XYZ file of C-alpha atoms in Angstrom:
676
model
C 125.485 158.836 142.723
C 123.557 157.182 145.980
C 120.395 157.082 147.917
C 122.303 159.025 150.663
C 123.244 161.943 147.975
C 121.870 165.156 149.268
C 119.199 166.513 146.241
C 120.925 169.779 145.833
C 123.395 167.526 143.940
C 120.514 167.317 141.444
C 120.390 169.400 137.838
C 118.190 172.257 138.667
C 117.722 172.038 142.411
C 119.419 175.211 143.609
C 119.855 176.150 147.715
C 116.175 177.716 147.324
C 114.200 174.764 145.715
C 116.141 171.976 148.421
C 114.811 174.372 151.629
C 111.279 173.210 149.923
C 111.715 170.175 149.258
C 113.226 169.962 153.275
C 109.428 170.666 154.109
C 108.413 167.766 152.612
C 111.263 165.411 154.577
C 113.317 165.600 151.554
C 116.848 165.411 151.923
C 118.224 162.845 149.655
C 117.836 160.981 146.736
C 117.094 158.238 149.089
C 114.207 160.613 149.837
C 112.838 161.563 146.823
C 112.807 158.105 144.556
C 109.951 156.914 148.077
C 108.342 160.226 147.765
C 105.155 158.431 146.381
C 102.731 160.114 144.439
C 99.469 160.697 145.695
C 96.831 160.246 142.707
C 97.445 159.590 138.785
C 96.278 162.055 135.977
C 95.289 159.341 134.035
C 94.205 160.667 129.589
C 91.799 158.368 128.875
C 89.695 157.812 125.743
C 87.709 160.965 124.828
C 83.976 159.864 125.219
C 80.901 161.983 123.353
C 79.757 164.964 124.484
C 75.778 163.421 125.640
C 78.089 161.073 127.883
C 80.303 163.884 129.938
C 79.812 163.064 133.758
C 79.366 165.795 136.565
C 82.193 165.881 138.769
C 85.087 163.760 137.260
C 87.992 165.125 134.829
C 87.231 164.213 131.297
C 88.239 164.272 128.061
C 86.207 165.568 124.498
C 86.811 166.600 121.081
C 84.488 168.393 119.221
C 84.641 171.430 116.820
C 84.872 175.277 118.177
C 80.835 176.670 117.894
C 80.232 179.996 117.247
C 82.882 183.052 119.197
C 85.359 183.200 121.560
C 84.195 185.117 124.692
C 85.906 187.333 127.066
C 83.666 188.691 130.276
C 84.009 189.813 133.596
C 86.908 192.333 134.308
C 90.707 192.647 134.855
C 90.795 190.726 138.312
C 88.539 187.557 137.437
C 88.776 187.578 133.131
C 86.151 184.662 131.693
C 86.660 183.187 128.482
C 84.178 180.640 127.069
C 83.144 178.991 124.128
C 81.113 175.892 123.243
C 82.303 172.608 121.043
C 80.097 170.472 119.739
C 80.016 167.244 118.430
C 77.359 164.884 116.878
C 75.987 164.035 120.527
C 75.525 167.156 121.460
C 77.426 171.225 122.873
C 79.242 171.428 125.988
C 79.895 175.275 126.632
C 84.000 175.530 128.232
C 85.319 178.387 130.638
C 88.404 179.443 131.674
C 89.295 181.546 134.552
C 92.145 184.538 133.855
C 93.102 183.680 130.436
C 92.139 186.515 128.200
C 95.004 185.497 125.545
C 92.993 182.508 124.219
C 91.070 183.930 122.655
C 93.314 184.548 119.808
C 94.769 181.142 119.707
C 90.865 179.571 119.673
C 89.359 182.155 117.091
C 90.371 179.991 114.160
C 88.401 177.557 114.625
C 88.357 174.015 114.035
C 88.116 170.989 115.784
C 89.497 170.700 119.295
C 90.341 168.051 122.127
C 89.823 169.104 125.648
C 90.233 167.451 129.415
C 89.130 169.344 132.764
C 86.907 169.204 135.411
C 82.719 168.711 134.604
C 80.828 170.868 136.543
C 77.434 171.766 137.525
C 76.077 175.556 137.228
C 72.551 177.217 136.972
C 71.462 173.438 135.575
C 73.848 173.484 132.878
C 77.180 170.973 132.836
C 80.209 173.349 132.200
C 84.367 172.301 131.946
C 86.115 173.986 133.804
C 89.916 175.751 133.158
C 90.908 172.506 130.715
C 93.674 171.598 129.300
C 94.048 172.372 125.576
C 94.997 169.873 122.893
C 95.110 172.181 119.561
C 95.191 170.430 117.190
C 93.427 167.435 118.917
C 95.492 164.477 117.205
C 98.109 165.941 120.238
C 95.783 164.113 122.233
C 96.921 160.873 120.926
C 100.742 161.198 122.486
C 99.013 161.066 125.819
C 96.251 158.887 125.702
C 96.255 155.832 128.233
C 99.260 157.792 129.820
C 99.542 158.194 134.008
C 101.124 161.467 135.106
C 102.441 161.296 138.670
C 100.598 163.827 141.207
C 102.638 164.531 144.139
C 101.729 166.052 147.329
C 103.213 169.726 147.495
C 103.985 172.434 149.334
C 103.645 176.553 148.493
C 106.461 177.181 145.745
C 107.006 174.189 144.731
C 105.403 172.156 141.753
C 104.636 169.200 140.333
C 106.731 169.674 137.454
C 109.707 170.023 139.628
C 109.559 167.353 141.983
C 108.163 164.699 138.592
C 111.589 165.579 136.592
C 113.910 165.385 140.162
C 112.506 162.193 141.003
C 113.112 161.104 137.125
C 116.491 162.322 137.136
C 117.015 160.215 140.473
C 115.653 156.890 138.740
C 117.367 157.355 135.734
C 121.367 158.677 137.582
C 121.133 155.612 140.225
C 122.862 152.341 140.281
C 119.991 148.936 140.162
C 119.422 147.823 143.976
C 120.087 143.804 144.416
C 116.766 142.641 145.109
C 116.790 142.368 148.167
C 113.367 139.334 148.718
C 114.012 135.274 148.321
C 112.786 134.217 145.102
C 110.525 131.522 146.062
C 108.470 134.108 148.254
C 108.105 137.292 144.790
C 107.239 133.483 142.575
C 104.871 132.512 145.051
C 103.277 135.977 145.565
C 103.432 137.125 142.104
C 106.071 139.908 143.288
C 106.909 142.612 140.702
C 111.159 142.826 140.660
C 112.085 146.234 143.644
C 114.229 148.345 140.902
C 111.269 147.706 138.342
C 108.113 148.516 141.063
C 109.719 151.880 142.213
C 110.253 152.914 138.818
C 106.894 151.911 137.443
C 104.988 153.804 141.007
C 107.014 157.074 140.347
C 106.262 156.235 136.187
C 103.878 153.464 135.414
C 102.851 152.696 131.777
C 99.449 151.618 132.199
C 97.302 150.848 135.151
C 98.453 147.116 134.730
C 101.833 148.597 135.586
C 101.594 150.787 138.492
C 98.530 147.690 140.021
C 102.182 145.467 139.779
C 104.271 148.485 141.419
C 101.942 148.743 143.582
C 101.280 145.882 145.468
C 105.178 144.988 145.265
C 106.028 148.196 147.820
C 102.305 147.138 149.559
C 104.182 144.094 150.479
C 107.422 145.584 151.114
C 106.051 147.816 154.276
C 103.583 145.365 155.439
C 106.939 142.752 155.787
C 109.035 145.141 157.847
C 105.905 145.843 159.802
C 104.742 142.740 160.918
C 108.795 141.704 161.048
C 109.890 144.613 163.696
C 106.315 143.577 165.926
C 107.272 140.197 165.732
C 111.381 140.969 166.736
C 109.791 143.413 169.833
C 107.867 140.511 170.940
C 110.206 137.952 171.147
C 112.672 140.039 172.596
C 110.727 141.242 175.201
C 107.440 139.123 175.737
C 105.121 138.814 178.150
C 106.787 139.657 181.978
C 105.698 137.951 184.868
C 102.717 139.978 186.795
C 104.177 141.267 189.845
C 100.512 143.072 191.142
C 98.278 141.065 193.047
C 95.454 142.594 192.026
C 91.917 141.023 192.890
C 88.231 140.937 192.242
C 86.522 144.298 193.959
C 83.020 144.215 195.871
C 83.544 147.759 195.522
C 83.783 147.143 191.808
C 80.789 145.168 191.662
C 78.264 147.935 193.984
C 79.690 150.762 191.376
C 78.576 148.106 188.380
C 75.575 148.302 189.892
C 74.885 151.862 190.843
C 75.397 152.764 186.852
C 72.445 154.599 185.595
C 72.484 151.786 182.527
C 72.764 148.255 182.547
C 75.807 147.029 180.899
C 75.255 145.053 177.688
C 76.399 141.928 177.335
C 79.290 141.985 175.127
C 80.661 144.671 177.506
C 80.735 142.577 180.355
C 81.667 139.779 178.741
C 84.787 141.906 177.788
C 85.659 143.263 181.909
C 85.431 139.359 183.251
C 88.343 138.932 179.896
C 90.142 142.065 181.265
C 89.075 140.932 185.134
C 90.452 137.392 184.516
C 93.808 139.185 182.548
C 94.634 140.832 186.191
C 95.240 137.639 187.747
C 97.160 135.571 185.530
C 100.782 135.022 185.948
C 101.781 137.608 183.256
C 101.256 141.037 182.943
C 98.018 141.682 180.851
C 98.753 143.288 177.369
C 94.971 143.612 175.890
C 93.029 145.469 172.801
C 89.416 145.874 173.171
C 87.823 147.058 169.893
C 84.145 148.743 170.633
C 82.507 150.809 167.507
C 82.122 153.508 168.437
C 79.363 154.594 171.260
C 79.668 150.944 172.186
C 81.055 151.998 176.235
C 84.723 151.058 175.778
C 85.302 153.852 178.481
C 83.460 152.470 181.048
C 85.377 149.362 180.993
C 88.814 150.951 180.807
C 87.316 152.765 184.177
C 86.033 149.601 185.820
C 90.071 148.569 185.329
C 91.166 151.795 186.816
C 89.542 151.191 189.723
C 90.077 147.949 190.298
C 93.896 148.389 190.526
C 93.393 151.328 192.637
C 90.846 149.238 195.279
C 93.619 146.390 194.957
C 96.706 149.712 196.104
C 98.023 150.477 192.705
C 98.341 153.057 190.786
C 96.185 152.979 186.694
C 96.970 155.841 184.066
C 94.920 156.413 181.376
C 96.691 158.220 178.560
C 94.836 160.189 175.781
C 95.477 160.911 172.460
C 94.479 165.258 173.293
C 94.884 167.690 175.878
C 90.824 168.308 175.365
C 90.098 164.342 175.493
C 91.864 164.358 178.474
C 90.610 166.971 180.144
C 87.187 165.882 179.235
C 88.087 162.226 180.693
C 89.511 164.279 183.666
C 86.499 165.841 184.545
C 83.845 163.013 183.773
C 85.862 160.392 185.600
C 86.419 163.276 188.613
C 82.539 163.992 188.417
C 81.680 159.877 188.475
C 83.985 159.133 191.821
C 82.465 162.112 193.443
C 78.717 160.963 192.303
C 79.363 156.994 193.947
C 81.214 157.868 196.613
C 84.256 156.635 196.001
C 87.416 157.597 197.957
C 89.923 157.898 195.277
C 91.864 160.768 194.195
C 92.804 162.177 190.290
C 95.304 164.123 188.443
C 95.499 165.483 185.649
C 98.998 166.089 183.172
C 99.150 167.501 180.120
C 101.849 169.900 177.539
C 100.060 172.849 178.719
C 100.001 172.884 182.306
C 101.722 175.940 184.045
C 104.994 174.761 185.724
C 103.547 175.181 189.051
C 100.679 172.896 187.591
C 102.949 170.438 186.493
C 104.838 170.345 189.836
C 101.702 170.158 192.218
C 100.720 167.221 189.480
C 104.233 165.126 190.337
C 104.430 165.319 193.800
C 100.542 163.833 193.901
C 101.610 161.115 191.114
C 104.806 160.608 192.915
C 103.214 160.318 196.901
C 100.526 157.931 195.668
C 97.760 160.430 196.668
C 96.200 159.968 192.916
C 95.081 156.779 192.347
C 93.687 157.324 188.997
C 96.476 159.454 186.471
C 94.626 160.902 183.304
C 96.744 162.712 180.872
C 98.823 162.736 177.200
C 102.621 161.669 176.386
C 103.095 164.050 179.234
C 102.634 160.744 181.668
C 105.822 159.323 179.724
C 108.407 162.428 180.282
C 111.071 161.952 182.444
C 110.085 163.958 185.464
C 106.777 161.874 186.206
C 107.351 159.200 188.870
C 105.051 156.409 190.071
C 104.645 155.326 193.054
C 103.274 151.988 192.043
C 101.478 151.975 188.597
C 100.148 148.789 187.501
C 97.790 149.371 184.784
C 98.330 151.752 181.525
C 94.545 152.367 179.195
C 95.974 154.421 175.869
C 94.126 154.579 172.962
C 94.856 153.191 169.826
C 95.925 156.859 168.128
C 99.445 155.857 170.273
C 100.108 152.771 169.216
C 100.828 152.059 172.730
C 103.858 149.909 171.709
C 106.732 147.583 173.530
C 109.475 150.789 173.855
C 106.612 153.330 175.699
C 105.854 149.847 178.078
C 110.096 149.953 178.893
C 109.887 153.765 179.863
C 107.081 152.768 182.551
C 108.904 149.910 183.685
C 111.539 152.009 184.427
C 109.288 154.365 186.997
C 108.422 150.881 188.222
C 107.329 147.688 186.971
C 105.990 146.520 184.120
C 102.345 147.725 184.087
C 99.436 145.403 182.388
C 98.962 147.325 178.919
C 94.923 147.990 178.108
C 94.798 149.541 174.323
C 91.343 150.480 173.191
C 90.849 150.962 169.478
C 87.093 152.310 168.297
C 88.353 151.316 164.445
C 86.418 148.335 163.387
C 88.707 145.925 161.823
C 88.396 142.262 160.606
C 89.220 139.794 163.307
C 92.004 138.628 160.932
C 93.352 142.170 160.525
C 93.773 143.273 164.031
C 95.523 140.015 165.013
C 97.812 140.892 162.321
C 98.389 144.215 163.508
C 98.328 143.901 166.830
C 100.064 140.561 167.116
C 100.976 141.761 170.588
C 98.617 141.754 171.817
C 95.238 139.729 173.166
C 91.926 140.424 171.620
C 88.845 141.862 173.197
C 85.670 142.937 170.983
C 82.469 145.010 172.209
C 80.382 143.802 169.198
C 77.208 145.774 170.746
C 75.984 149.064 171.933
C 73.397 150.592 174.539
C 70.441 149.856 173.628
C 69.478 153.318 175.008
C 70.955 154.605 172.191
C 69.162 156.338 169.833
C 69.984 154.899 166.170
C 70.947 157.535 164.148
C 68.896 158.599 160.837
C 71.265 159.024 157.497
C 71.065 160.390 154.372
C 72.933 161.040 151.411
C 72.014 163.224 148.915
C 73.205 165.622 146.340
C 74.150 169.325 146.213
C 70.777 170.668 145.781
C 69.525 169.487 148.849
C 72.072 172.067 150.599
C 69.420 174.592 151.511
C 66.943 172.153 152.836
C 69.709 171.230 155.254
C 70.877 174.634 156.844
C 67.287 175.065 156.927
C 67.601 172.049 159.091
C 70.830 172.790 160.869
C 69.180 176.195 162.023
C 65.903 174.695 163.451
C 67.970 172.148 165.274
C 69.971 175.135 166.618
C 66.804 177.074 167.630
C 65.437 173.898 169.287
C 69.313 174.632 171.270
C 71.223 171.970 169.825
C 74.669 171.858 167.834
C 76.251 170.328 164.573
C 78.752 169.823 162.700
C 79.834 170.365 158.532
C 83.346 167.767 157.856
C 84.778 169.534 154.742
C 88.032 167.513 152.764
C 90.753 169.815 153.015
C 91.586 173.080 154.238
C 93.055 175.036 151.095
C 91.924 174.902 147.598
C 92.832 172.505 144.494
C 93.968 172.532 140.935
C 92.769 169.018 141.342
C 90.112 168.713 143.270
C 86.553 170.692 143.180
C 86.120 170.648 147.047
C 84.439 172.687 149.652
C 87.356 175.440 151.310
C 86.978 175.096 154.818
C 88.433 178.736 156.237
C 85.741 180.190 152.784
C 83.100 177.595 153.541
C 82.686 178.914 157.613
C 82.801 182.136 156.027
C 79.801 181.406 153.394
C 77.737 179.597 156.080
C 78.093 182.311 158.754
C 76.384 184.494 156.171
C 73.691 181.783 155.294
C 72.487 181.270 158.958
C 72.831 184.728 159.952
C 74.829 186.329 163.361
C 72.480 184.816 165.451
C 74.732 181.609 164.990
C 78.183 181.036 165.795
C 79.536 179.290 163.204
C 83.538 177.442 164.237
C 86.116 176.370 162.132
C 89.144 174.258 163.029
C 91.538 172.458 160.696
C 95.439 170.670 161.172
C 96.721 173.495 160.152
C 95.986 175.353 162.838
C 97.885 175.549 166.208
C 97.295 172.375 169.063
C 97.014 175.370 171.448
C 94.088 176.751 169.050
C 92.691 173.343 168.283
C 92.328 172.892 171.723
C 90.464 176.226 172.989
C 88.129 175.701 169.677
C 86.736 171.937 170.964
C 86.313 173.531 174.248
C 83.775 176.500 172.770
C 82.253 174.030 171.467
C 81.860 171.163 173.862
C 81.018 174.391 176.528
C 77.952 175.940 174.108
C 79.713 178.667 172.852
C 80.175 177.461 169.714
C 76.718 176.503 167.747
C 77.844 174.479 164.366
C 81.658 173.199 163.324
C 83.289 173.649 160.368
C 85.663 170.914 160.372
C 87.834 169.038 158.183
C 88.756 165.104 159.616
C 90.729 166.373 162.909
C 87.334 165.682 164.938
C 87.926 162.321 164.109
C 89.128 161.931 167.178
C 87.350 164.461 169.334
C 85.701 165.205 172.601
C 82.188 163.944 173.975
C 79.740 166.775 172.891
C 76.381 164.961 173.669
C 74.455 168.284 172.772
C 76.025 167.394 169.033
C 73.071 166.060 166.976
C 73.237 166.984 163.077
C 77.242 165.771 161.003
C 76.667 166.694 157.833
C 79.566 165.972 155.505
C 80.553 167.694 152.231
C 82.141 165.659 148.961
C 81.343 162.532 151.130
C 82.424 160.616 147.983
C 85.706 161.690 148.619
C 85.655 159.925 152.040
C 86.735 156.233 152.324
C 83.590 154.510 154.299
C 85.042 153.651 157.710
C 86.348 156.761 158.183
C 82.864 158.476 157.078
C 81.593 156.166 159.814
C 84.055 157.366 162.678
C 83.231 160.661 161.545
C 79.296 159.883 162.349
C 80.856 158.388 165.795
C 80.680 162.130 166.720
C 76.813 162.918 167.096
C 74.444 160.090 168.714
C 76.272 160.543 172.083
C 72.898 162.109 173.824
C 69.725 161.704 174.622
C 68.599 163.080 171.538
C 67.945 162.036 168.175
C 70.606 162.144 165.864
C 71.014 162.694 161.456
C 74.041 162.281 159.360
C 73.922 164.311 156.244
C 76.269 162.661 153.257
C 76.232 165.001 150.663
C 77.756 163.960 147.085
C 78.733 166.285 144.310
C 79.275 163.059 142.597
C 76.030 161.282 140.139
C 78.470 158.384 139.183
C 76.439 155.036 140.691
C 78.833 153.189 141.635
C 78.927 155.990 144.504
C 75.599 156.329 144.984
C 75.590 152.451 145.906
C 78.871 152.969 148.195
C 77.385 155.828 150.465
C 73.670 153.525 150.412
C 75.853 151.170 153.214
C 76.321 153.944 155.821
C 72.725 155.006 155.041
C 71.000 151.583 155.147
C 73.759 150.497 158.777
C 75.025 151.963 161.763
C 77.266 148.721 162.065
C 80.932 149.853 161.791
C 82.229 146.148 161.940
C 79.591 145.454 158.963
C 80.460 148.421 156.891
C 84.228 147.761 157.661
C 83.704 144.810 155.539
C 81.522 146.160 152.755
C 84.120 148.876 152.700
C 86.628 146.504 152.505
C 84.436 144.649 149.494
C 84.501 147.620 147.121
C 87.181 149.410 147.269
C 89.859 147.680 144.547
C 92.200 148.897 142.017
C 89.953 151.403 140.825
C 90.499 153.095 143.807
C 93.727 154.193 143.636
C 93.768 156.484 140.861
C 92.060 158.983 143.612
C 93.549 160.211 146.922
C 95.184 158.107 148.313
C 93.140 157.288 151.703
C 95.589 157.784 154.841
C 94.866 154.214 156.137
C 94.486 152.671 159.721
C 98.749 152.431 160.143
C 101.236 155.167 159.000
C 102.021 153.768 156.411
C 103.396 155.699 152.687
C 101.626 153.209 150.023
C 99.682 150.401 151.815
C 95.698 150.231 153.353
C 94.796 147.820 155.407
C 91.398 147.323 153.854
C 92.339 147.829 150.936
C 95.249 145.906 150.482
C 94.025 142.977 153.254
C 95.366 140.576 151.275
C 99.203 141.755 150.589
C 98.826 141.882 154.750
C 98.044 138.717 154.631
C 100.279 137.463 152.348
C 102.892 139.551 153.854
C 102.220 137.971 157.696
C 102.883 134.500 155.952
C 106.007 135.658 154.082
C 107.373 136.467 157.193
C 106.592 133.071 159.146
C 107.976 131.114 156.420
C 111.151 133.077 155.965
C 114.199 132.042 158.088
C 116.235 135.326 160.205
C 119.002 135.047 157.660
C 116.431 135.880 155.207
C 114.307 138.614 156.637
C 117.998 140.692 156.763
C 116.501 142.385 154.094
C 113.778 143.839 155.882
C 115.939 145.697 158.863
C 116.404 148.143 155.456
C 112.777 148.270 154.745
C 112.519 149.419 158.560
C 114.436 152.692 157.040
C 112.505 152.957 153.618
C 109.115 152.667 154.555
C 109.506 154.517 158.541
C 107.359 151.800 159.744
C 109.327 151.354 163.328
C 107.667 154.502 164.395
C 104.112 152.710 163.648
C 104.642 150.309 166.408
C 107.240 152.017 168.743
């Protein structure tokens, strides 16, 4: 068996199961062994009943107290009992398992492991795993069971068995990493790491395994980035761009004064446009710091010099909003340039008209999505491309634009507040500017961190805001219910909220599984005020500008990283009205409160990112892994900043021959897609 062996050759995987694996992108044994767990079930020491904590999966041991009861109807039968130890009594319930009455009625000592929740102000353990007699728990205590991302019809047990079989059948791989690097950074051997990430014996093994695989991901990424930079280099600036008095007039006519940070960054961009080499610059700025106006100044400077500029947005809704706001600004300030919009959903006739305007030079400022680099688009004299970090605009996209003319200047806008040391590594092919100041006319967002008991008050507050003509966001962590997490379900939540708020208030629902056209339509309706409350997953993290939205409420805030919560918060506070952010948490754990309190006390994205980096450690790895800034399978540039630094140093000292193993890693980790 090799890594290229189709998965149907593994025992227990027939045609039907194979197709389910395909849905997860798993076609070969190699794909399977690099399909890492998203979390781990850790069988920890049992706790005294009096110390059971709400919102956590815990284990208790006690005597069955009283009778086992079965209540409810056929559709939903609830089995309940009480377990007692020397410190207290705990109610335990199971759903749709009436047969347990026979098993448990014998009484005696039992060990139970399940989620502790609060029902009618009483702690209850819901649907726990049963160890009866209790001694059976000792066999699992201390172990870590992998939990994989799944698709409907595929069980965690099926994936676990397939992975175990694959690891046992594959021959060991020769260690690709030079020994001096492995010893210097205390990295585990590759085969050991691969087995340790799937089936760690304990937390220590897991941490060693993960560190090694994250190092490999980062090293492959950095190597790819540097190789592309080396191959392409900076091209000669073939555009004669000079400062324009008209742009200065536009700046003076703005209804607000640029901040000192905006002025500094604009001077850096102006200087780049005049240099001998083409510009490749990243502008980092917190949400609401005024990056868009800086991008517009660059587009206007290019247009006044007789060239075209393009602005590429991550979504059609955002592209349309940029198009409308820029067109309006040009009209208001009597600026004689034409704008063109180009997106994938436009009709064939609309696209032909846009192509004609772009090729003929009638449109000096072109706004769109990835449609801007399609084959049919021909530019007359494209000198500047402004893009969003979501596209991670890389060398190959630049080359596509170059094929349509000369190599353009590139300006990348990023609202992700990452420390400068990380930015230098991640965006190694770009110069970096930072807008580290918010406009003085922005009202600071008022924050509060509350528990679920505050929910009725929050709903009344939201209702009052809507009555005043404002709009609200409510964020839920996921779309579907999970057997492992007690989190809000977006679709069910929307229906419940509609009933709570009444029919006069329009509640909309948005999540990642919707088709793009449907998402765009809902976002447009919200932007136009047709929806009062938008219940959404994090798909609105990169959303449109809705100045009328004044409330952001995040359910289960403990499930998100601080940096992501800050990004979500940035959807409000964009207009003249006072805005509010409510972080609602179902956890009463002290560390959760301390972590969320950072958001409560600060609206500074860079400070929050720095605190996030300090606070998030290995303990956070045993829950649901955050997606991270880039598309890494395991790595997270905040959490694994030290490993990222190691990988960067290692790639710098290795010779080209020693870096050969990284080429294979590019395929293993999928990291070439991150930057190309």
